[in-house]
């Protein structure tokens, strides 16, 4: 609504007046079918008549477009742009790869609404690199060799995401919806604490992936391989769009744990969380007898994770942010000030 002028010419008052913006149900006909949209309207503050201030028409067009696409399960323009980014293909190459006419994607980016059939095809390509590979193979002769190679390479890289369970993909996506910046190191530790607290608070794992005791703390190898290219930088990855296209399998209990970890452990850097895990028995027992700098693929036992936090739960309220923050502060203080133990 901020794009809309707060004043305009009232045809009833015959002068410029202030207008009141509000949202009302409005019926429109699209392709012969009746649709009701929730649209921004403007009324004169003096007489209450309908007004058309500057910017209102553009806002209404966006509202209708967004609501119609949502109601009909049609991809948005942003989704189509993401599809181009995912597979490193321009407008014309993507059109040809999808089996469309050469200018189809350009028209969609200009605002033309795709048919349900074409929208479903693009949506499936967003969520399934294997499907995109099949389209690229089917339409190989329509593409230049360079475009085809770029698309295939991107699809093959994206297929790595299928190595993750739907549960851990949804956990990662939920973490990124709560936190602005997450490095690969921080992500590994947050996943470790989500798994540990899910085992302790609800007696069930949040996801099936196993955790290993690496030099820098607990690590889920399949997740590490996906994001290692970010090294120490915050993860900023267009590939998350694949996560968004798949059903969310998380239970309410797991969602609560993810939210709890985000609001507590998520306040600390990856290095602080690494240090905290080094003070906990599950990681230390898994690395027992190993030199500090030796790589190891030893698994951190879920039983050890649960046992450690069951014991911690006798001193701290593990189901509250306050209790978890106190746990982190106490453990990190002991690690950095060993003489006070």
Tab-separated table of C-alpha atoms in Angstrom:
chain	number	residue	atom	x	y	z
A	1	UNK	CA	0.000	0.000	0.000
A	2	UNK	CA	2.962	2.328	0.415
A	3	UNK	CA	3.047	2.722	-3.395
A	4	UNK	CA	-0.366	4.384	-3.341
A	5	UNK	CA	-0.828	8.131	-2.983
A	6	UNK	CA	-2.725	9.111	0.149
A	7	UNK	CA	-4.600	11.837	-1.742
A	8	UNK	CA	-6.507	12.021	-5.018
A	9	UNK	CA	-9.276	13.749	-6.915
A	10	UNK	CA	-12.721	12.893	-5.585
A	11	UNK	CA	-15.325	13.010	-8.379
A	12	UNK	CA	-18.095	13.547	-5.824
A	13	UNK	CA	-16.441	16.352	-3.851
A	14	UNK	CA	-14.959	17.772	-7.079
A	15	UNK	CA	-11.618	18.448	-5.410
A	16	UNK	CA	-8.448	16.793	-4.170
A	17	UNK	CA	-9.035	15.084	-0.841
A	18	UNK	CA	-7.344	12.613	1.475
A	19	UNK	CA	-8.307	9.003	0.925
A	20	UNK	CA	-8.640	6.054	3.255
A	21	UNK	CA	-7.070	2.756	2.078
A	22	UNK	CA	-8.677	-0.529	3.030
A	23	UNK	CA	-8.964	-4.101	1.787
A	24	UNK	CA	-12.261	-5.371	0.380
A	25	UNK	CA	-13.479	-8.449	-1.520
A	26	UNK	CA	-13.864	-7.641	-5.224
A	27	UNK	CA	-15.226	-9.951	-7.959
A	28	UNK	CA	-13.489	-10.201	-11.325
A	29	UNK	CA	-13.994	-12.487	-14.330
A	30	UNK	CA	-10.923	-14.192	-15.784
A	31	UNK	CA	-11.238	-16.550	-18.747
A	32	UNK	CA	-14.988	-16.553	-18.227
A	33	UNK	CA	-14.772	-17.720	-14.611
A	34	UNK	CA	-15.722	-15.684	-11.562
A	35	UNK	CA	-12.994	-15.029	-8.977
A	36	UNK	CA	-13.134	-13.059	-5.751
A	37	UNK	CA	-9.997	-11.182	-4.800
A	38	UNK	CA	-9.009	-9.247	-1.695
A	39	UNK	CA	-8.033	-5.899	-3.209
A	40	UNK	CA	-6.892	-2.559	-1.860
A	41	UNK	CA	-9.538	0.137	-2.337
A	42	UNK	CA	-9.523	3.884	-1.639
A	43	UNK	CA	-12.406	5.958	-0.296
A	44	UNK	CA	-12.703	9.678	0.139
A	45	UNK	CA	-12.221	10.728	3.781
A	46	UNK	CA	-14.937	13.367	3.350
A	47	UNK	CA	-17.793	11.702	1.470
A	48	UNK	CA	-16.768	8.018	1.359
A	49	UNK	CA	-16.899	7.788	-2.449
A	50	UNK	CA	-14.594	5.409	-4.346
A	51	UNK	CA	-11.368	7.020	-5.492
A	52	UNK	CA	-8.539	6.074	-7.819
A	53	UNK	CA	-5.364	7.662	-6.416
A	54	UNK	CA	-2.016	7.352	-8.172
A	55	UNK	CA	-0.554	3.845	-7.797
A	56	UNK	CA	-3.794	2.046	-6.914
A	57	UNK	CA	-4.232	0.421	-10.326
A	58	UNK	CA	-0.703	-1.015	-10.313
A	59	UNK	CA	-1.180	-2.390	-6.808
A	60	UNK	CA	-4.499	-4.008	-7.789
A	61	UNK	CA	-2.907	-5.620	-10.845
A	62	UNK	CA	-0.201	-7.168	-8.635
A	63	UNK	CA	-2.774	-8.319	-6.085
A	64	UNK	CA	-4.942	-9.987	-8.728
A	65	UNK	CA	-1.937	-11.632	-10.368
A	66	UNK	CA	-0.571	-13.012	-7.078
A	67	UNK	CA	-3.930	-14.213	-5.768
A	68	UNK	CA	-5.020	-15.748	-9.077
A	69	UNK	CA	-1.751	-17.654	-9.425
A	70	UNK	CA	-2.012	-18.891	-5.835
A	71	UNK	CA	-5.629	-20.005	-6.260
A	72	UNK	CA	-4.928	-21.775	-9.564
A	73	UNK	CA	-1.523	-23.161	-8.436
A	74	UNK	CA	0.258	-21.264	-11.210
A	75	UNK	CA	3.960	-20.432	-10.901
A	76	UNK	CA	4.883	-16.819	-10.175
A	77	UNK	CA	7.248	-14.704	-12.249
A	78	UNK	CA	9.754	-15.045	-9.412
A	79	UNK	CA	9.514	-18.842	-9.626
A	80	UNK	CA	10.269	-18.724	-13.346
A	81	UNK	CA	13.269	-16.474	-12.764
A	82	UNK	CA	14.485	-18.922	-10.120
A	83	UNK	CA	14.145	-21.746	-12.644
A	84	UNK	CA	16.422	-19.828	-15.006
A	85	UNK	CA	18.954	-19.295	-12.218
A	86	UNK	CA	18.858	-22.911	-11.080
A	87	UNK	CA	19.758	-24.312	-14.485
A	88	UNK	CA	21.907	-21.406	-15.747
A	89	UNK	CA	19.675	-20.971	-18.783
A	90	UNK	CA	18.477	-17.781	-20.468
A	91	UNK	CA	14.903	-17.120	-21.520
A	92	UNK	CA	15.069	-18.670	-24.989
A	93	UNK	CA	17.152	-21.735	-23.986
A	94	UNK	CA	14.856	-22.453	-21.046
A	95	UNK	CA	11.801	-22.191	-23.316
A	96	UNK	CA	13.312	-24.698	-25.721
A	97	UNK	CA	14.494	-27.013	-22.963
A	98	UNK	CA	10.966	-27.102	-21.492
A	99	UNK	CA	9.537	-27.964	-24.920
A	100	UNK	CA	7.857	-24.546	-25.332
A	101	UNK	CA	8.068	-22.032	-28.143
A	102	UNK	CA	11.246	-19.958	-28.147
A	103	UNK	CA	9.620	-16.762	-26.795
A	104	UNK	CA	7.258	-18.404	-24.278
A	105	UNK	CA	9.375	-17.733	-21.188
A	106	UNK	CA	9.870	-14.104	-22.260
A	107	UNK	CA	6.092	-13.683	-22.413
A	108	UNK	CA	5.677	-15.221	-18.973
A	109	UNK	CA	8.286	-12.870	-17.521
A	110	UNK	CA	6.374	-9.964	-19.046
A	111	UNK	CA	3.265	-11.012	-17.132
A	112	UNK	CA	1.425	-13.509	-19.342
A	113	UNK	CA	-0.022	-16.262	-17.144
A	114	UNK	CA	1.043	-19.820	-18.088
A	115	UNK	CA	-1.475	-22.562	-18.698
A	116	UNK	CA	-1.859	-25.088	-15.904
A	117	UNK	CA	-0.065	-27.706	-18.040
A	118	UNK	CA	2.961	-25.503	-18.674
A	119	UNK	CA	3.017	-24.245	-15.085
A	120	UNK	CA	2.989	-27.814	-13.754
A	121	UNK	CA	5.871	-28.730	-16.057
A	122	UNK	CA	7.972	-25.828	-14.804
A	123	UNK	CA	7.039	-26.540	-11.183
A	124	UNK	CA	8.170	-30.149	-11.566
A	125	UNK	CA	11.483	-28.944	-13.051
A	126	UNK	CA	11.907	-26.696	-9.988
A	127	UNK	CA	11.513	-29.628	-7.607
A	128	UNK	CA	13.066	-32.457	-9.636
A	129	UNK	CA	16.485	-32.188	-11.294
A	130	UNK	CA	15.924	-35.688	-12.681
A	131	UNK	CA	12.834	-34.459	-14.514
A	132	UNK	CA	14.774	-31.480	-15.869
A	133	UNK	CA	17.482	-33.822	-17.121
A	134	UNK	CA	14.851	-35.844	-18.977
A	135	UNK	CA	13.541	-32.650	-20.609
A	136	UNK	CA	17.060	-31.618	-21.598
A	137	UNK	CA	17.664	-35.021	-23.182
A	138	UNK	CA	14.311	-34.893	-24.966
A	139	UNK	CA	14.967	-31.410	-26.380
A	140	UNK	CA	18.730	-31.630	-26.877
A	141	UNK	CA	18.530	-30.966	-30.629
A	142	UNK	CA	16.704	-27.657	-30.001
A	143	UNK	CA	19.493	-26.237	-27.828
A	144	UNK	CA	23.002	-25.065	-28.594
A	145	UNK	CA	25.684	-27.456	-27.268
A	146	UNK	CA	26.841	-24.824	-24.761
A	147	UNK	CA	23.340	-24.245	-23.344
A	148	UNK	CA	22.665	-27.974	-23.158
A	149	UNK	CA	25.912	-28.616	-21.272
A	150	UNK	CA	25.205	-25.802	-18.800
A	151	UNK	CA	21.715	-27.099	-18.112
A	152	UNK	CA	22.871	-30.696	-17.671
A	153	UNK	CA	25.731	-29.718	-15.381
A	154	UNK	CA	23.406	-27.675	-13.187
A	155	UNK	CA	20.861	-30.512	-13.044
A	156	UNK	CA	23.542	-33.019	-12.050
A	157	UNK	CA	24.754	-30.745	-9.260
A	158	UNK	CA	21.210	-30.239	-8.050
A	159	UNK	CA	20.651	-33.993	-7.885
A	160	UNK	CA	22.949	-34.019	-4.870
A	161	UNK	CA	20.054	-32.555	-2.892
A	162	UNK	CA	18.144	-35.797	-3.408
A	163	UNK	CA	20.732	-37.457	-1.149
A	164	UNK	CA	19.182	-35.584	1.786
A	165	UNK	CA	16.033	-36.856	3.435
A	166	UNK	CA	12.902	-34.696	3.042
A	167	UNK	CA	12.965	-34.188	6.820
A	168	UNK	CA	16.444	-32.660	7.017
A	169	UNK	CA	15.735	-30.538	3.927
A	170	UNK	CA	12.684	-29.118	5.668
A	171	UNK	CA	14.642	-28.552	8.876
A	172	UNK	CA	17.312	-26.622	6.948
A	173	UNK	CA	14.703	-24.527	5.158
A	174	UNK	CA	12.980	-23.725	8.465
A	175	UNK	CA	16.306	-22.688	10.005
A	176	UNK	CA	16.950	-20.296	7.142
A	177	UNK	CA	13.479	-18.815	7.512
A	178	UNK	CA	14.383	-17.847	11.101
A	179	UNK	CA	18.030	-16.787	10.816
A	180	UNK	CA	19.556	-14.215	8.486
A	181	UNK	CA	23.054	-15.651	8.201
A	182	UNK	CA	24.161	-19.255	8.636
A	183	UNK	CA	27.647	-20.497	7.761
A	184	UNK	CA	28.288	-24.182	6.954
A	185	UNK	CA	29.938	-24.629	10.373
A	186	UNK	CA	27.000	-23.047	12.178
A	187	UNK	CA	24.505	-25.125	10.197
A	188	UNK	CA	26.185	-28.365	11.230
A	189	UNK	CA	26.020	-27.482	14.913
A	190	UNK	CA	22.405	-26.317	14.747
A	191	UNK	CA	21.425	-29.598	13.087
A	192	UNK	CA	23.286	-31.488	15.823
A	193	UNK	CA	21.408	-29.688	18.585
A	194	UNK	CA	18.065	-30.108	16.818
A	195	UNK	CA	18.686	-33.840	16.595
A	196	UNK	CA	19.846	-34.062	20.222
A	197	UNK	CA	16.938	-32.087	21.655
A	198	UNK	CA	14.399	-33.953	19.550
A	199	UNK	CA	15.732	-37.215	20.973
A	200	UNK	CA	15.652	-35.846	24.520
A	201	UNK	CA	12.390	-33.901	24.506
A	202	UNK	CA	10.324	-36.169	22.264
A	203	UNK	CA	12.240	-39.467	22.163
A	204	UNK	CA	12.434	-39.399	18.367
A	205	UNK	CA	15.019	-38.224	15.831
A	206	UNK	CA	14.201	-35.117	13.822
A	207	UNK	CA	15.682	-36.694	10.667
A	208	UNK	CA	17.357	-40.003	9.696
A	209	UNK	CA	20.845	-38.705	8.817
A	210	UNK	CA	23.712	-39.875	11.021
A	211	UNK	CA	26.282	-37.580	12.605
A	212	UNK	CA	30.053	-38.051	12.654
A	213	UNK	CA	32.712	-36.753	15.053
A	214	UNK	CA	34.961	-34.581	12.891
A	215	UNK	CA	37.821	-32.394	14.087
A	216	UNK	CA	35.631	-29.285	14.265
A	217	UNK	CA	32.729	-30.979	16.004
A	218	UNK	CA	29.639	-32.962	14.955
A	219	UNK	CA	29.073	-33.098	11.194
A	220	UNK	CA	26.391	-34.572	8.947
A	221	UNK	CA	28.521	-35.537	5.902
A	222	UNK	CA	25.764	-35.378	3.286
A	223	UNK	CA	24.949	-31.804	4.338
A	224	UNK	CA	28.628	-30.863	4.437
A	225	UNK	CA	29.156	-31.947	0.823
A	226	UNK	CA	26.327	-29.741	-0.402
A	227	UNK	CA	27.495	-26.512	1.208
A	228	UNK	CA	31.285	-26.865	1.532
A	229	UNK	CA	31.847	-24.412	-1.347
A	230	UNK	CA	30.708	-21.592	0.978
A	231	UNK	CA	33.629	-22.372	3.344
A	232	UNK	CA	33.406	-19.687	6.077
A	233	UNK	CA	30.852	-17.484	4.326
A	234	UNK	CA	27.107	-17.350	5.039
A	235	UNK	CA	25.158	-19.731	2.829
A	236	UNK	CA	23.234	-17.968	0.051
A	237	UNK	CA	21.918	-20.599	-2.288
A	238	UNK	CA	19.270	-20.427	-5.023
A	239	UNK	CA	19.020	-24.205	-4.733
A	240	UNK	CA	16.831	-23.739	-1.645
A	241	UNK	CA	13.960	-23.285	-4.089
A	242	UNK	CA	14.022	-27.063	-4.528
A	243	UNK	CA	13.358	-27.418	-0.804
A	244	UNK	CA	10.320	-25.163	-1.091
A	245	UNK	CA	8.736	-27.220	-3.858
A	246	UNK	CA	8.571	-30.437	-1.815
A	247	UNK	CA	6.002	-31.244	0.893
A	248	UNK	CA	7.022	-30.385	4.456
A	249	UNK	CA	7.130	-33.674	6.435
A	250	UNK	CA	7.991	-32.154	9.814
A	251	UNK	CA	5.845	-32.951	12.820
A	252	UNK	CA	4.717	-30.236	15.223
A	253	UNK	CA	7.221	-31.521	17.776
A	254	UNK	CA	10.146	-31.186	15.370
A	255	UNK	CA	8.993	-27.726	14.295
A	256	UNK	CA	8.978	-26.627	17.921
A	257	UNK	CA	12.499	-27.974	18.417
A	258	UNK	CA	13.787	-26.186	15.301
A	259	UNK	CA	12.230	-22.934	16.490
A	260	UNK	CA	13.697	-23.429	19.964
A	261	UNK	CA	17.207	-24.089	18.631
A	262	UNK	CA	16.967	-21.111	16.262
A	263	UNK	CA	16.051	-18.796	19.133
A	264	UNK	CA	18.844	-20.036	21.420
A	265	UNK	CA	21.795	-21.780	19.736
A	266	UNK	CA	21.094	-19.683	16.643
A	267	UNK	CA	22.280	-16.584	18.511
A	268	UNK	CA	25.871	-17.856	18.592
A	269	UNK	CA	28.550	-18.170	15.933
A	270	UNK	CA	29.665	-21.473	14.490
A	271	UNK	CA	32.990	-21.244	16.344
A	272	UNK	CA	31.281	-20.775	19.712
A	273	UNK	CA	28.964	-23.708	19.027
A	274	UNK	CA	31.951	-25.801	17.915
A	275	UNK	CA	33.648	-25.088	21.240
A	276	UNK	CA	30.502	-26.042	23.150
A	277	UNK	CA	30.241	-29.397	21.362
A	278	UNK	CA	33.889	-30.054	22.270
A	279	UNK	CA	32.893	-29.879	25.923
A	280	UNK	CA	30.111	-32.459	25.568
A	281	UNK	CA	30.492	-36.210	26.058
A	282	UNK	CA	28.933	-37.429	22.761
A	283	UNK	CA	31.653	-35.824	20.586
A	284	UNK	CA	34.467	-36.534	23.056
A	285	UNK	CA	33.564	-40.215	23.423
A	286	UNK	CA	33.312	-40.686	19.651
A	287	UNK	CA	36.841	-39.275	19.253
A	288	UNK	CA	38.336	-41.067	22.206
A	289	UNK	CA	41.963	-42.018	21.513
A	290	UNK	CA	42.286	-39.884	18.371
A	291	UNK	CA	44.794	-37.045	17.912
A	292	UNK	CA	43.128	-33.638	17.925
A	293	UNK	CA	43.769	-33.027	14.210
A	294	UNK	CA	42.994	-36.496	12.856
A	295	UNK	CA	40.039	-36.874	10.501
A	296	UNK	CA	37.500	-39.447	11.615
A	297	UNK	CA	34.254	-40.863	10.310
A	298	UNK	CA	33.268	-42.309	13.672
A	299	UNK	CA	29.563	-41.941	14.282
A	300	UNK	CA	28.237	-39.994	17.252
A	301	UNK	CA	25.755	-42.304	18.924
A	302	UNK	CA	22.181	-41.075	19.230
A	303	UNK	CA	22.038	-42.893	22.552
A	304	UNK	CA	24.972	-40.803	23.782
A	305	UNK	CA	23.354	-37.614	22.494
A	306	UNK	CA	20.123	-38.398	24.307
A	307	UNK	CA	21.880	-39.506	27.500
A	308	UNK	CA	23.936	-36.306	27.648
A	309	UNK	CA	20.957	-34.011	27.268
A	310	UNK	CA	18.772	-36.131	29.541
A	311	UNK	CA	21.400	-35.426	32.213
A	312	UNK	CA	21.609	-31.740	31.260
A	313	UNK	CA	17.824	-31.551	31.572
A	314	UNK	CA	18.165	-32.232	35.288
A	315	UNK	CA	19.911	-28.864	35.674
A	316	UNK	CA	18.521	-26.792	32.800
A	317	UNK	CA	15.095	-26.263	31.283
A	318	UNK	CA	15.786	-27.647	27.818
A	319	UNK	CA	12.345	-26.721	26.523
A	320	UNK	CA	12.922	-22.983	27.030
A	321	UNK	CA	15.250	-20.473	25.372
A	322	UNK	CA	16.289	-19.220	28.798
A	323	UNK	CA	17.368	-22.672	29.926
A	324	UNK	CA	19.266	-23.401	26.724
A	325	UNK	CA	21.030	-20.035	26.765
A	326	UNK	CA	22.108	-20.681	30.346
A	327	UNK	CA	23.400	-24.101	29.302
A	328	UNK	CA	25.439	-22.576	26.442
A	329	UNK	CA	26.834	-19.801	28.620
A	330	UNK	CA	27.792	-22.134	31.469
A	331	UNK	CA	29.469	-24.679	29.228
A	332	UNK	CA	31.309	-22.113	27.107
A	333	UNK	CA	32.491	-20.287	30.254
A	334	UNK	CA	33.967	-23.507	31.630
A	335	UNK	CA	35.688	-24.213	28.325
A	336	UNK	CA	37.249	-20.773	28.035
A	337	UNK	CA	38.021	-20.493	31.775
A	338	UNK	CA	39.129	-24.024	32.750
A	339	UNK	CA	40.797	-22.823	35.974
A	340	UNK	CA	37.366	-22.017	37.452
A	341	UNK	CA	36.066	-25.588	37.229
